[in-house]
Amino acid sequence: MNPPRTISVEPRPITPLADLVGEERIQELTTTLASVASRARRRTLWQINSTASGGGVAEMLHGLVGYLRDLDVDVRWLVIDGDDGFFDLTKRLHNRAHGAESGPALCEADAAHYEQVSRRNAEQVADLVRPGDLVVLHDPQTAGLAPTLTDLGAIVVWRCHIGSDDRTPVTESVWRFLRPHLSAAHAYVFTRERYRPSFVPDASTWIIPPSIDPFAVKNIDLDPATVDCVLTAAGLLDGSAPDPARTRFTRPDGTTGEITRRATVVAETLPAAGEPLILQVSRWDRLKDMAGVMTAFAEHVAPQQDGCLVLAGPAVDDVSDDPEGAQVYDECRTAWQKLPVALRQRIMLATLPMDDLDENAVMVNALQRHASVVVQKSLAEGFGLTVAEAMWKRRPVVASRLGGIADQIQTGCGLLVDPQDLPAFGKAVRQLLDDPVAADAMGEEAHRHVRRSFLADTQLLHWVRLFDVLLT
Ligand code: UDP
């Protein structure tokens, strides 16, 4: 097991956000921060999670840490390690927190192993953290660090990105498991009120919705010609040799990157540039239901409509805290192979290289911008950043009516469906393909809603208000 790794993030200038959200919002953020600054002096803000890439938490931390650095907050990001058994266990906790049975019931051996890995991580983190520092622990993987860090005098917040709208015996088993560790925390942050477990007092609970960074490589504007070139260079779209100037991009540190790697695809043919494309981008996680999207497309979209489906996710060995990725990807590939050739010609599975996270982000950005319809047919979802990302890009979205997705897709911003209802899913996709004018209007409304509620400054303001209370 490796010691915790420091992730370095370039400062991201906050002022350009004002052009998108207005001076007032940025002013409110900086004024609130200024009022906390004297109490925050000589304290470090630690963000601790279990992966630097692949998934919503890592995606968000790159942006938030970057902006906090620009705002002169002494912030550091650590990624803890664990062995295979630990990440298998935390994946079970993750699935269960979403209400899904996963592996055997949680037992004493699991608790002992969790305790052992957490203690080892906590001892190493404790060498870095000083009394009075603020520590934000993300998700079940890091909850076990809370007792050691509070004992040494740090102010500890547990930020939980997952949860279920319903309390069930399966979700309760997670809270019983984590409660001995979590009781030590000073505050708890959830994405939705309904995700708060019963043992967490109301008074220590904060609800903070996630956000996207409009200036991240994942979300910056790309013109249609650049989108085509990026996708062709990445081997995701049929086309002739792309203009090299359009396959270059600017990294957060100002240097230039270029698309040099290609996605690995499972396809009979690549999508053609003019073909309507339906897209889901997700980790290869059973709860994202990539296989279900494929079935719904095959049975309820393809027979009636032109167009192709692309299911894109990270290269399967590259998300360190997600041990099920390879298996779920293999299941999708097997399901694809069993389809008749006429359907295989219209469905592509793509794994996107993760060696260079900015390159990966440009590919996701281009895919989302190229899509006629973006879908997120998750069976459970804490928030679903992919939904906000697509909405920001003015894409019409069809997504599951559950969890944080329902907070994002409000009337006119997209279509919500029951993820088990495949005919309804297909109908919603067809409706958007049939009526591009209505789909465009929906995309515009979606963009406005993300601008109002889910950009980085809004989330930062929530956090600064929480720090204000914790440091009083
Ligand atoms: N993502 C990515 N590359 C991929 C697949 C996904 O960068 O190949 C990103 C995606 O764009 C989004 C995040 O991973 O920013 C997924 O976050 P979400 O909240 O949707 O789901 P999570 O993975 O956290 O459950």
XYZ file of C-alpha atoms and ligand atoms in Angstrom, residues 55-57 59 218 281-283 288 313-314 352 360 364 381 384-386 389, ligand 1:
44
model
C -15.563 9.783 -11.693
C -17.388 12.801 -10.423
C -15.497 13.411 -7.179
C -13.599 15.755 -11.654
C -14.112 18.998 -20.152
C -20.697 8.688 -20.841
C -20.133 6.868 -17.560
C -17.771 4.792 -15.541
C -25.006 3.323 -14.684
C -16.303 5.207 -20.423
C -12.794 5.290 -19.062
C -11.236 6.399 -23.565
C -9.516 12.336 -21.994
C -15.566 13.585 -23.496
C -27.214 8.297 -8.955
C -24.686 12.723 -12.061
C -22.184 15.319 -13.226
C -22.478 13.974 -16.766
C -21.997 18.659 -18.326
N -15.751 10.768 -17.121
C -14.550 11.032 -17.760
N -14.066 10.142 -18.647
C -14.734 9.019 -18.948
C -15.973 8.749 -18.294
C -16.450 9.645 -17.371
O -13.932 12.063 -17.532
O -14.229 8.237 -19.769
C -16.255 11.781 -16.180
C -17.556 12.425 -16.572
O -17.366 13.369 -17.608
C -17.977 13.043 -15.252
C -17.483 12.016 -14.251
O -16.501 11.217 -14.913
O -17.308 14.264 -15.036
C -18.591 11.124 -13.768
O -19.285 11.791 -12.771
P -20.768 11.417 -12.377
O -21.144 12.312 -11.255
O -21.638 11.448 -13.576
O -20.702 9.900 -11.903
P -19.726 9.110 -10.887
O -18.700 8.475 -11.747
O -19.151 10.099 -9.925
O -20.616 8.108 -10.267
